[in-house]
Short mmCIF file of C-alpha atoms in Angstrom, two decimals:
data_model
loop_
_atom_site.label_atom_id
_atom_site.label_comp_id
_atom_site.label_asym_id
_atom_site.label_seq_id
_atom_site.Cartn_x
_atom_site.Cartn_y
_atom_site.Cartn_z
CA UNK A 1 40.95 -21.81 -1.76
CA UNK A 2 40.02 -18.09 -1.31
CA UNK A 3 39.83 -17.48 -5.20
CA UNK A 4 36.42 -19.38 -4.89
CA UNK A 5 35.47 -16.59 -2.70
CA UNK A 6 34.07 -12.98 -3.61
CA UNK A 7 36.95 -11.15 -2.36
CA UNK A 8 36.26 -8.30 -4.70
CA UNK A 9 33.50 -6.11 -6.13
CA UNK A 10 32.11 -7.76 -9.56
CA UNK A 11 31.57 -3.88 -10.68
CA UNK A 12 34.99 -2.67 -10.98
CA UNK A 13 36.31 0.71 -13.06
CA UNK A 14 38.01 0.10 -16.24
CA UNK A 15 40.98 2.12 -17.18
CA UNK A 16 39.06 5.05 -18.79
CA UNK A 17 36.55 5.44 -15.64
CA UNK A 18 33.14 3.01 -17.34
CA UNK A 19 31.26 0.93 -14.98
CA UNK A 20 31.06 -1.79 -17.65
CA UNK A 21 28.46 -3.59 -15.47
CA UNK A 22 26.77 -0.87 -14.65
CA UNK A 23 26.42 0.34 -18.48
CA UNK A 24 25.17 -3.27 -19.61
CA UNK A 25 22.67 -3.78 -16.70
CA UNK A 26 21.88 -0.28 -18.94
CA UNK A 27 21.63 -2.11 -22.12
CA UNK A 28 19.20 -4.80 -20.22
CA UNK A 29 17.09 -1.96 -19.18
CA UNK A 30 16.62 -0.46 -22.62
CA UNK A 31 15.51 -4.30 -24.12
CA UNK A 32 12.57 -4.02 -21.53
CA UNK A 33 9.14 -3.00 -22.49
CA UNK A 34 8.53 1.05 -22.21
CA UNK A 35 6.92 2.72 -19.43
CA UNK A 36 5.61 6.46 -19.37
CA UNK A 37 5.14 8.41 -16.92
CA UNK A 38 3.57 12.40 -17.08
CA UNK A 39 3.06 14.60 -14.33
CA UNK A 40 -0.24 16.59 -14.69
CA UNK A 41 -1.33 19.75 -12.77
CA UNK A 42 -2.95 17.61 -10.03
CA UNK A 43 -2.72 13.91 -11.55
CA UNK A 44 0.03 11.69 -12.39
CA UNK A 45 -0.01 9.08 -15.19
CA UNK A 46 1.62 5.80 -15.92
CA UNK A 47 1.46 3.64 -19.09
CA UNK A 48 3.40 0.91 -19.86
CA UNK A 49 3.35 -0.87 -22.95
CA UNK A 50 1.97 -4.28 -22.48
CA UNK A 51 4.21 -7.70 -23.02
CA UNK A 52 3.19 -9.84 -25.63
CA UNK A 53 2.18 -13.01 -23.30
CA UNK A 54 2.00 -16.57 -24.74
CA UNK A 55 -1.85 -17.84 -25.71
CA UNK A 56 -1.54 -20.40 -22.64
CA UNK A 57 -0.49 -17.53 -20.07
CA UNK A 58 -2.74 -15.93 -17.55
CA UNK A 59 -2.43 -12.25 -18.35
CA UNK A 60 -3.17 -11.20 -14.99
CA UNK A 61 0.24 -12.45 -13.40
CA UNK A 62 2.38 -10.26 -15.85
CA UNK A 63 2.51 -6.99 -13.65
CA UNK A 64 4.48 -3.84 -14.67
CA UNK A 65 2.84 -1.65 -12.24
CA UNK A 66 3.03 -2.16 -8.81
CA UNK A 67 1.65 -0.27 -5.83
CA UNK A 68 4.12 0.24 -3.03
CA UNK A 69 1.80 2.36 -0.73
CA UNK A 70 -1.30 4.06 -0.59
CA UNK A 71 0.42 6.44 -2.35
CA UNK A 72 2.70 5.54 -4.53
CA UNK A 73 3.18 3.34 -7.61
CA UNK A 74 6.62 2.13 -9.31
CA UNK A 75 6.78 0.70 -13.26
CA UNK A 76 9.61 -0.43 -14.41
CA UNK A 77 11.94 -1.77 -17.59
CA UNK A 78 14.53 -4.50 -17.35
CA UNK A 79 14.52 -8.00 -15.83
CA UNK A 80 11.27 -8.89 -14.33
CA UNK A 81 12.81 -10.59 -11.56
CA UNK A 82 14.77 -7.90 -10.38
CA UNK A 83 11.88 -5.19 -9.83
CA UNK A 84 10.09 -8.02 -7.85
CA UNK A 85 13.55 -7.84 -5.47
CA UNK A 86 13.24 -3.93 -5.00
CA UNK A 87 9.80 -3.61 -5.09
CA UNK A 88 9.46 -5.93 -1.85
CA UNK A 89 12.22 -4.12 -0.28
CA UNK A 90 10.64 -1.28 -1.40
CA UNK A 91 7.60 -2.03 0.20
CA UNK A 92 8.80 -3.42 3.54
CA UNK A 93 10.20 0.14 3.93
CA UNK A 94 7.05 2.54 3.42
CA UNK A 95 5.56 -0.14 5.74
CA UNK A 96 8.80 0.39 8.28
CA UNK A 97 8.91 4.39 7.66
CA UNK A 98 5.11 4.28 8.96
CA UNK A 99 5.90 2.52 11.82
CA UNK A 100 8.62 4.14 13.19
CA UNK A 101 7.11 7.98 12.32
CA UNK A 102 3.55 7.18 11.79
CA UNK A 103 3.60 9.10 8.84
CA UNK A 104 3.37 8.51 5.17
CA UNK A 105 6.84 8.19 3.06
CA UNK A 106 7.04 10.69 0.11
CA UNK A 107 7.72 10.24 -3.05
CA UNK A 108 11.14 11.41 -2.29
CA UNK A 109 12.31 9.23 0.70
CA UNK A 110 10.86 6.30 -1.04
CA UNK A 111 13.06 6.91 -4.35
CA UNK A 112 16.16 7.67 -2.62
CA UNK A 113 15.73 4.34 -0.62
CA UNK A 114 15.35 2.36 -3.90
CA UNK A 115 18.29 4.02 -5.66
CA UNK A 116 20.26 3.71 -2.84
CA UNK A 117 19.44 -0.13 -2.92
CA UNK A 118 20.42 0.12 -6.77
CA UNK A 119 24.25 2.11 -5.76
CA UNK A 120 25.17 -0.39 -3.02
CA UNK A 121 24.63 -2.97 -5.67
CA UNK A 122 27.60 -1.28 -7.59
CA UNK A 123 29.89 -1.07 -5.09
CA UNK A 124 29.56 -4.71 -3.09
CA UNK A 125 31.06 -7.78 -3.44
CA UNK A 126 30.10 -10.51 -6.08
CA UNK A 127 26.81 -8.73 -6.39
CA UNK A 128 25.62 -7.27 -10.01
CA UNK A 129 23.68 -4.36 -10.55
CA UNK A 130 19.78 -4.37 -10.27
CA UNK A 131 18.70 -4.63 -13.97
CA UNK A 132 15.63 -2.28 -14.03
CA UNK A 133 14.92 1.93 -13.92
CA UNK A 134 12.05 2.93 -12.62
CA UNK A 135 9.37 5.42 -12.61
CA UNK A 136 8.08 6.39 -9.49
CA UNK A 137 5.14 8.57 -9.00
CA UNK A 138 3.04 9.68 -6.34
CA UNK A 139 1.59 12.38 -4.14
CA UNK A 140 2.97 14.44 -0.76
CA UNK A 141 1.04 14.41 1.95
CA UNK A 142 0.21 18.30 0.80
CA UNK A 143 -0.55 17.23 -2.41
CA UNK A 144 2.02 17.65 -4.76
CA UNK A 145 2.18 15.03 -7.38
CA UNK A 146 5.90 13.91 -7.88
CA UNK A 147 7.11 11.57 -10.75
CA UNK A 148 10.81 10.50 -9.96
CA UNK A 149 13.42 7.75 -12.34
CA UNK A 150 15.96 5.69 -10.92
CA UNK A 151 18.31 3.57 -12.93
CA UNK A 152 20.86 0.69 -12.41
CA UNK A 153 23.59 3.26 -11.70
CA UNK A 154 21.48 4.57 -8.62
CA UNK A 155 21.25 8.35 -9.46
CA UNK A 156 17.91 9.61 -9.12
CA UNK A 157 16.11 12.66 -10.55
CA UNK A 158 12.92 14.12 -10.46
CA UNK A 159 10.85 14.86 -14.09
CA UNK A 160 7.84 16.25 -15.52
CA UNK A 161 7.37 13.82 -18.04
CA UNK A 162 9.71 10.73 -18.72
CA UNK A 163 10.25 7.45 -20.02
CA UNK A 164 11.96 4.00 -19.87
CA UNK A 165 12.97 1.58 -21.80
CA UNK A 166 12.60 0.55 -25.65
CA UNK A 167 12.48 3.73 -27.75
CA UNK A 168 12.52 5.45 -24.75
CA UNK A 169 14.53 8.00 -26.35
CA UNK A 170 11.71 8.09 -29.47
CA UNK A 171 9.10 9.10 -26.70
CA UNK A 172 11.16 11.23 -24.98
CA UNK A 173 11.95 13.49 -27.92
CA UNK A 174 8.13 13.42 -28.54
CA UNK A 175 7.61 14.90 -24.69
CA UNK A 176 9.92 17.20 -25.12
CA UNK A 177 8.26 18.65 -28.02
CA UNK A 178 4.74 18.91 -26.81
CA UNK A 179 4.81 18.31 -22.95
CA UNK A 180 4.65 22.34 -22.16
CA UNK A 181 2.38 23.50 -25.09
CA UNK A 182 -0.31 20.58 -23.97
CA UNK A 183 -0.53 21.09 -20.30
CA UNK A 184 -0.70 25.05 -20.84
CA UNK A 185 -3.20 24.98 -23.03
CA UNK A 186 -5.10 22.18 -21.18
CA UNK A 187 -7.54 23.86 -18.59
CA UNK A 188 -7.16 22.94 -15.15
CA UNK A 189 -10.92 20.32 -14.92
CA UNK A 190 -9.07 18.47 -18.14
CA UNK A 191 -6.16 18.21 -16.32
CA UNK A 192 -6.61 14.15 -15.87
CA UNK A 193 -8.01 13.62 -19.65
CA UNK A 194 -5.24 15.93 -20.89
CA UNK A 195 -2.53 13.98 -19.02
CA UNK A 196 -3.92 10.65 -19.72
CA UNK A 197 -4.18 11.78 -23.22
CA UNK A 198 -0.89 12.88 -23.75
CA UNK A 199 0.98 9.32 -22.25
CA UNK A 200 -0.93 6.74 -24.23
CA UNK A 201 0.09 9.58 -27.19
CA UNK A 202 3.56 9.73 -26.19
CA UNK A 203 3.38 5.70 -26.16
CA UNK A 204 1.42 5.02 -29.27
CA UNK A 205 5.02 6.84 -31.09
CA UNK A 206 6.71 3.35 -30.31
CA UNK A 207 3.82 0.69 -29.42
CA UNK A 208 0.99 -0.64 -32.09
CA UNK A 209 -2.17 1.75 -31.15
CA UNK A 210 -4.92 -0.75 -29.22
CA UNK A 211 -6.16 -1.58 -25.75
CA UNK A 212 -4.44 -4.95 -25.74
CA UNK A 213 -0.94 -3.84 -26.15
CA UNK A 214 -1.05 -0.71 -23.43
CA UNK A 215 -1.86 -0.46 -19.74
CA UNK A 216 -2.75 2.76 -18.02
CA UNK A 217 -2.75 4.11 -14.33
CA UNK A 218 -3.94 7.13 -12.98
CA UNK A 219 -2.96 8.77 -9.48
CA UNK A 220 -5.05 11.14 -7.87
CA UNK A 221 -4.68 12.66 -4.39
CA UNK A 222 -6.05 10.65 -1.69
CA UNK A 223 -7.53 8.03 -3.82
CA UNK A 224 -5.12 5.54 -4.98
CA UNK A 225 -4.09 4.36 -8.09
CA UNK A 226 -6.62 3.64 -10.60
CA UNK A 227 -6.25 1.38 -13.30
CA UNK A 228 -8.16 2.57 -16.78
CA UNK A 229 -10.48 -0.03 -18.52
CA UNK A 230 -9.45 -1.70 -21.65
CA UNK A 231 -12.47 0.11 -22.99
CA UNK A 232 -11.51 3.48 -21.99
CA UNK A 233 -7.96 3.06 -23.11
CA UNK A 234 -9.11 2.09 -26.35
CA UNK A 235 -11.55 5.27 -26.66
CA UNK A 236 -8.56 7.51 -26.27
CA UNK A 237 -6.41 5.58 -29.34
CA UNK A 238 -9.80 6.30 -31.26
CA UNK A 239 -9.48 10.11 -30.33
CA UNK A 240 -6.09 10.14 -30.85
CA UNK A 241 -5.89 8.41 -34.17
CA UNK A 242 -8.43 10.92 -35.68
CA UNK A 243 -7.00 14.15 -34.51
CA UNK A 244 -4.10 12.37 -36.09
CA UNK A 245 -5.32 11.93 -38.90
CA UNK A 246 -7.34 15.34 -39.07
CA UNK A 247 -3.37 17.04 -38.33
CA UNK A 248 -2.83 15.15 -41.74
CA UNK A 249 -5.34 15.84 -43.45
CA UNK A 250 -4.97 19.68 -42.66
CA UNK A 251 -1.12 19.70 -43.08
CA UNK A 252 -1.66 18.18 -46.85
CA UNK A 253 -4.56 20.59 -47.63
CA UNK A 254 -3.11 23.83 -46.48
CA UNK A 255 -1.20 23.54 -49.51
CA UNK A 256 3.12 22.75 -50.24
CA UNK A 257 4.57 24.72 -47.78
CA UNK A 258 8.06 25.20 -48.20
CA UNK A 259 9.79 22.42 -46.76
CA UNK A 260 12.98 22.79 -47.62
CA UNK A 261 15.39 25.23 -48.44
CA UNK A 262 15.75 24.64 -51.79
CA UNK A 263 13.35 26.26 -54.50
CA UNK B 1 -6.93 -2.03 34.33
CA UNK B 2 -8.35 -2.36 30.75
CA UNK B 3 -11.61 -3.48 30.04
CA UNK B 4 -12.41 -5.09 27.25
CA UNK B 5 -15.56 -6.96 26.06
CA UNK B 6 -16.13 -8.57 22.73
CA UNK B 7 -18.68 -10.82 21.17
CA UNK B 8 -20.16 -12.02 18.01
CA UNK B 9 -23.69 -11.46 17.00
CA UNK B 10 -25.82 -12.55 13.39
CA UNK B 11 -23.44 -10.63 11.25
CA UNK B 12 -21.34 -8.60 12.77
CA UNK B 13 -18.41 -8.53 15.95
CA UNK B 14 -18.99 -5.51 18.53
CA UNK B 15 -16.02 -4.62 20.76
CA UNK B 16 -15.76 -2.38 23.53
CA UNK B 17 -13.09 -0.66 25.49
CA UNK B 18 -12.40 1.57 28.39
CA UNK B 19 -10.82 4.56 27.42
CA UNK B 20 -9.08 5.77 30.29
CA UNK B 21 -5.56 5.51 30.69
CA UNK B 22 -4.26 5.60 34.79
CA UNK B 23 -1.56 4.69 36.54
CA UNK B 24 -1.89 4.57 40.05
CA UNK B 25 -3.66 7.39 41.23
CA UNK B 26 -3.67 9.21 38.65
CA UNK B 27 -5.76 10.08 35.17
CA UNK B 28 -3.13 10.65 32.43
CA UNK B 29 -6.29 10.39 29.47
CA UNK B 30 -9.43 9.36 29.43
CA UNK B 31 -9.66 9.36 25.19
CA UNK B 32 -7.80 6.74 24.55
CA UNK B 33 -8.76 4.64 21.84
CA UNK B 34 -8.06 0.98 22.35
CA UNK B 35 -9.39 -0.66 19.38
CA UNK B 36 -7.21 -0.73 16.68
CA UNK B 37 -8.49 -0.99 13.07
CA UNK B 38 -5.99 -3.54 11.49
CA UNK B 39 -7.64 -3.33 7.96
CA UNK B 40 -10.75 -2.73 6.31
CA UNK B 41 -12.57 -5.66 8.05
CA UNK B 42 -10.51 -6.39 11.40
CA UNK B 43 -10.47 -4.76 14.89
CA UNK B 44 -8.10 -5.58 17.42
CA UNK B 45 -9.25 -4.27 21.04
CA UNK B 46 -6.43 -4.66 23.39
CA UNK B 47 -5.46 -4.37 27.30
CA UNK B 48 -2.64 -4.57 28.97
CA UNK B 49 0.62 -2.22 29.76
CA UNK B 50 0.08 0.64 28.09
CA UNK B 51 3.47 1.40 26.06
CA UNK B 52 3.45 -2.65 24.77
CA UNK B 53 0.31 -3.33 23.75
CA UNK B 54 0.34 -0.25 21.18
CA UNK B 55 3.60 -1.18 20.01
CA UNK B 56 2.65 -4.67 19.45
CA UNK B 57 -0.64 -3.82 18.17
CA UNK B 58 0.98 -1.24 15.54
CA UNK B 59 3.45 -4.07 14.45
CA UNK B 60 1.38 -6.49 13.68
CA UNK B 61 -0.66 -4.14 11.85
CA UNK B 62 1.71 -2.71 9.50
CA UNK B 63 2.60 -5.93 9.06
CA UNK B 64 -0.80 -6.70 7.75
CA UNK B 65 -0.51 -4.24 5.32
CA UNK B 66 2.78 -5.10 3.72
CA UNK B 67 1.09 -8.43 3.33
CA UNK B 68 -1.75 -6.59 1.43
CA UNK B 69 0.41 -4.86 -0.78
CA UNK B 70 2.76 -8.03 -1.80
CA UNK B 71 0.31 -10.15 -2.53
CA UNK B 72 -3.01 -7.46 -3.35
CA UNK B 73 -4.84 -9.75 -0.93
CA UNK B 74 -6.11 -9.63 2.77
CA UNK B 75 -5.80 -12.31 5.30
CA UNK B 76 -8.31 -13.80 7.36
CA UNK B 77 -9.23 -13.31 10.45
CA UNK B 78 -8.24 -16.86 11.51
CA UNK B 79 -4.66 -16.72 9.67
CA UNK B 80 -4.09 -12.84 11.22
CA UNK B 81 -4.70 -14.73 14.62
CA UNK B 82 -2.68 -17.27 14.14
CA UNK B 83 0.21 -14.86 13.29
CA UNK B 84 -0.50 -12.49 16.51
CA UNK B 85 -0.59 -15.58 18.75
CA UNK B 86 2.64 -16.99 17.02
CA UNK B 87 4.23 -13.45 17.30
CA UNK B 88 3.35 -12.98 21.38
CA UNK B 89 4.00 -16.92 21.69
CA UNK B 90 7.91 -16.30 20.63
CA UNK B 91 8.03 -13.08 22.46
CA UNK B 92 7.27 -14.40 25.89
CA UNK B 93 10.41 -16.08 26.27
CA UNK B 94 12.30 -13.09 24.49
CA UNK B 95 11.17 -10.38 25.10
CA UNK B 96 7.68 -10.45 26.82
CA UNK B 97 4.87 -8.42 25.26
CA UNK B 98 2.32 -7.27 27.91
CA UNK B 99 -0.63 -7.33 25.95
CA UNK B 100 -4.25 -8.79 25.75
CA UNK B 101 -6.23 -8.72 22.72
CA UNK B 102 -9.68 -9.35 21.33
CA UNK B 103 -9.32 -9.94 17.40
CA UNK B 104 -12.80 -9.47 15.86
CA UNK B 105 -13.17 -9.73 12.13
CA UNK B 106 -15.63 -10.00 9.37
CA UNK B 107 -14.62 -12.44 6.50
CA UNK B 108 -16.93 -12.42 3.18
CA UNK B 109 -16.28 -16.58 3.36
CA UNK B 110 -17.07 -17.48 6.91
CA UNK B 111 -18.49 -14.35 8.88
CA UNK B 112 -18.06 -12.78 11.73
CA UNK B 113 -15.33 -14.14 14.14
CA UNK B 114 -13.60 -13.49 17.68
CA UNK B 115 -10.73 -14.76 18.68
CA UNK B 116 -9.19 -13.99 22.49
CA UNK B 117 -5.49 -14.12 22.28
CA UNK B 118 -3.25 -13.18 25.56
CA UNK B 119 0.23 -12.21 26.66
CA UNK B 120 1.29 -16.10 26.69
CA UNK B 121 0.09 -16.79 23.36
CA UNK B 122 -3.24 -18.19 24.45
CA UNK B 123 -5.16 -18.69 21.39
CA UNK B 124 -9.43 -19.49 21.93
CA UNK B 125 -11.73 -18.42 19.60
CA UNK B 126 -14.90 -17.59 21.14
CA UNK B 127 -18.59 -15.79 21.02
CA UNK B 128 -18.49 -13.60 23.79
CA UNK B 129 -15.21 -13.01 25.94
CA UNK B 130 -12.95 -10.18 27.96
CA UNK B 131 -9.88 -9.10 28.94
CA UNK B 132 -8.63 -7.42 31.64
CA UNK B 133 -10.57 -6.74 35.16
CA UNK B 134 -14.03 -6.70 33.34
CA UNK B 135 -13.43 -10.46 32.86
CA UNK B 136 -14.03 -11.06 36.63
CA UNK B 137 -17.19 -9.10 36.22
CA UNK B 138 -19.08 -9.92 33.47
CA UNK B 139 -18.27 -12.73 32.05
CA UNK B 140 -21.19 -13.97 34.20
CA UNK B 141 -23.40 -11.14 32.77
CA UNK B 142 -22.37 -12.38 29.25
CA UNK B 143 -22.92 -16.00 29.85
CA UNK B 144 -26.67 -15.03 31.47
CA UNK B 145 -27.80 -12.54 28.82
CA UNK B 146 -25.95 -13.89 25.48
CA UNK B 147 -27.23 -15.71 22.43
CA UNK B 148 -25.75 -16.61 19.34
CA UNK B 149 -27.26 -14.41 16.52
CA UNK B 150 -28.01 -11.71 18.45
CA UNK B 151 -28.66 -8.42 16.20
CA UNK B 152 -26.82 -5.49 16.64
CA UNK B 153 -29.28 -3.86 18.71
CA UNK B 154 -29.48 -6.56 21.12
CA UNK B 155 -25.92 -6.67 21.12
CA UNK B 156 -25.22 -2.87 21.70
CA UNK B 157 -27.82 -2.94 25.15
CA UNK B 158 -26.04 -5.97 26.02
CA UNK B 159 -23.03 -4.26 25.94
CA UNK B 160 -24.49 -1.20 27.87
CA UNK B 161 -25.67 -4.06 30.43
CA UNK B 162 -22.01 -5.33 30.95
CA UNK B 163 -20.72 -1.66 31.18
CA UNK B 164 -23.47 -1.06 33.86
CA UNK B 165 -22.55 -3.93 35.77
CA UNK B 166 -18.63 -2.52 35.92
CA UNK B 167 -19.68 0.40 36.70
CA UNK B 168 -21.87 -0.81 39.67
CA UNK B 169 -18.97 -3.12 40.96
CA UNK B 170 -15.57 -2.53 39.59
CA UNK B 171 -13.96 -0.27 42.06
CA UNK B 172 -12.08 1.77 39.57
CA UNK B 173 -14.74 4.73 38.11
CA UNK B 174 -13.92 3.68 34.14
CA UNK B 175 -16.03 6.81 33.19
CA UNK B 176 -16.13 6.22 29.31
CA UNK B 177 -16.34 3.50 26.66
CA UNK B 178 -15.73 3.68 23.03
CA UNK B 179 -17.86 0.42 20.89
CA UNK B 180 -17.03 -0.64 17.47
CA UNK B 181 -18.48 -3.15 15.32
CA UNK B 182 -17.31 -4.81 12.21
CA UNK B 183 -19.64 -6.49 9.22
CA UNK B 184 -19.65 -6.91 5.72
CA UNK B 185 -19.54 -3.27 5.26
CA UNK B 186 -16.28 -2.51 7.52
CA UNK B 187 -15.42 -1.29 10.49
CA UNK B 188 -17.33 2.05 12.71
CA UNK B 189 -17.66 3.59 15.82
CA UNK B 190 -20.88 3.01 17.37
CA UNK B 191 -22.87 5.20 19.90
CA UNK B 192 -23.82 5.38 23.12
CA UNK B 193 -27.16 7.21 22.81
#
């Protein structure tokens, strides 16, 4: 009668130390659509690559984004149904933490809550892992702009610039490559054009360049999250398609540089 | 000990609350700010005991705003009244909540509305009302002097007229006042001049 019963943890070691469940909620998470996220001097930026919906659907009900406090915004990759779970836990809890200290959460509680959520999930019985990493970005109360990633496994870390799910690893390479060089050279009034610039950039590596495939959200201290315009998302693909093109251009008329190490 | 006085004018809800906080004898503060600003469009003036009706008041409003960020809408003020008189309504016979509210709120669909909601779970919605001592006082003054679509000027010397009357009768000196109104444009403090 008892074998009916949960009487031991789903996510279980296997001889050579894997959490099997733990790596294939993994796998689930890098089938979901890709979300960026870049840390600017005094902005933080999220874009997510947009679903393709079916003709019939309302777009509108497809969120990737979601705001969990004044303050602070999670996207995700993986199942859909999953982030819903932890977002709404998520949110009951910055909504909890200001009742009982009458203070705002930071980024950092607020992450460590959801990826503790996403451990206990490994280690109880005849649940599964949460399917989903997330991005989560927002400001201190002094200020600081944070931009934090959880995944199924529950660790947590803290990045400059980072990204989930497909190709993640694609965009991530791209980052690493240009991430310091842009935001030094990027003066400090650019700062939310620069960082803007640089995630639909980072995105455009892995998703088809227009407005209808690519969301964008900007945080800024003390006002929210903003949500760019179709419009405005689709003047920076512009911009960034021709200084693509003009890198091109210049790289094929400077002449055949030596390429390879053969004559 | 609270007073608090509420009603509805043209376009807008004015509320208005003591801001003294004694017990017995003694003045502990006389700053205390008894409305509370649930959300963008909602006051909530309350009496009562002191340590409950801030608690309460802080609960529900949180509340509110997890509902805001689930669903990226905001109730209305009938449904948020509803859920503070079904919260104090099961509280009373588990663990009763000593506190007395005036729920004023401005919704874009139907206006301005009050609704008086007590420790019990007494649920009225009403033009004019109080809670609290001032109730014995002026809810004559209210019924003499009140109109439906009063402006906001009328309704602020109104106001000044009921706090005039406590001041000339209620044997407890309730020095100071604090008035908000809510309309289409949100929720401010207004002055005494």
């Amino acid at each position: 009668m008892s074998q009916s019963r949960y009487d031991r943890a789903i996510t279980v070691f296997s001889p050579d130390g894997h959490l099997f469940q733990v790596e294939y909620a993994l796998e689930a998470v890098r089938k979901g659509t890709t979300a960026v996220g870049i840390r600017g001097k005094k902005v933080i930026v999220l874009a997510v690559e947009k679903k393709s919906i079916a003709k019939l659907q309302e777009a509108r009900t497809v969120r990737k984004m979601c705001l969990l406090d004044n303050h602070i915004c999670l996207a995700f990759a993986g199942l859909t149904a999953d982030a819903r779970v932890l977002v709404n836990r998520a949110r009951v809890e910055c909504q909890s933490y200001r009742l009982t200290v009458e203070d705002a959460p930071s980024v950092d509680y607020i992450t460590r809550y959801i990826a503790n959520l996403q451990q206990r999930y490994t280690q109880s019985g005849g649940v599964r892992p949460f399917g989903i990493s997330t991005l989560i970005i927002g400001f201190d109360t002094d200020g600081t702009p944070r931009l934090f990633q959880t995944d199924p496994s529950g660790t947590f870390s803290e990045w400059k610039a980072n990204a989930i799910g497909r190709n993640s690893k694609t965009i991530i390479e791209f980052l690493e490559k240009s991430y310091f060089k842009v935001m030094n050279e990027s003066p400090e009034e650019e700062d939310e054009k620069t960082s803007v610039k640089l995630a639909i950039r980072a995105l455009l590596e892995v998703v088809e360049g227009s407005h209808n495939n690519i969301e964008v959200a900007v945080m800024v201290p003390d006002k929210g999250l903003k949500m760019l315009e179709s419009d405005t998302i689709q003047q920076y693909i512009d911009q960034i398609e021709e200084e693509k093109a003009a890198a091109e251009e210049a790289r094929r008329t400077s002449g055949p540089t030596v390429t390879s190490s053969r004559g | 000990m609270d007073s608090v006085i509420a009603l509805v004018g043209k376009d807008f809800v004015l509320s208005a609350a003591d801001t003294s906080n004694a017990r017995s004898v003694i003045v502990m503060k006389d700053d205390v700010d008894k409305i509370m600003e649930l959300d963008s469009h909602k006051t909530l003036a309350m009496g009562g005991e002191p340590g409950d009706f801030v608690q309460f008041t802080e609960y529900i409003q949180k509340n509110l705003h997890l509902y805001e960020f689930q669903t990226g809408l905001q109730l209305s003020t009938h449904a948020v009244a509803n859920f503070i008189r079904g919260e104090l309504a099961r509280l009373i016979r588990e663990a009763p909540v000593l506190a007395n509210l005036l729920l004023g709120g401005f919704d874009a669909i139907s206006g301005p509305s009050l609704y008086y909601i007590d420790y019990l779970g007494t649920l009225e919605k009403l033009d004019h009302t109080a809670q609290g001592y001032a109730s014995f006082f002026i809810l004559g003054t209210l019924d003499r002097y009140y109109q439906r679509d009063i402006t906001l000027e009328q309704g602020i010397e109104l106001m000044k007229r009921c706090i005039q009357q406590l001041s000339k009768r209620f044997v407890i000196n309730q020095k100071n006042f604090i008035m908000k109104v809510v309309d289409k444009d949100g929720v401010r403090q207004v002055n005494f001049e």
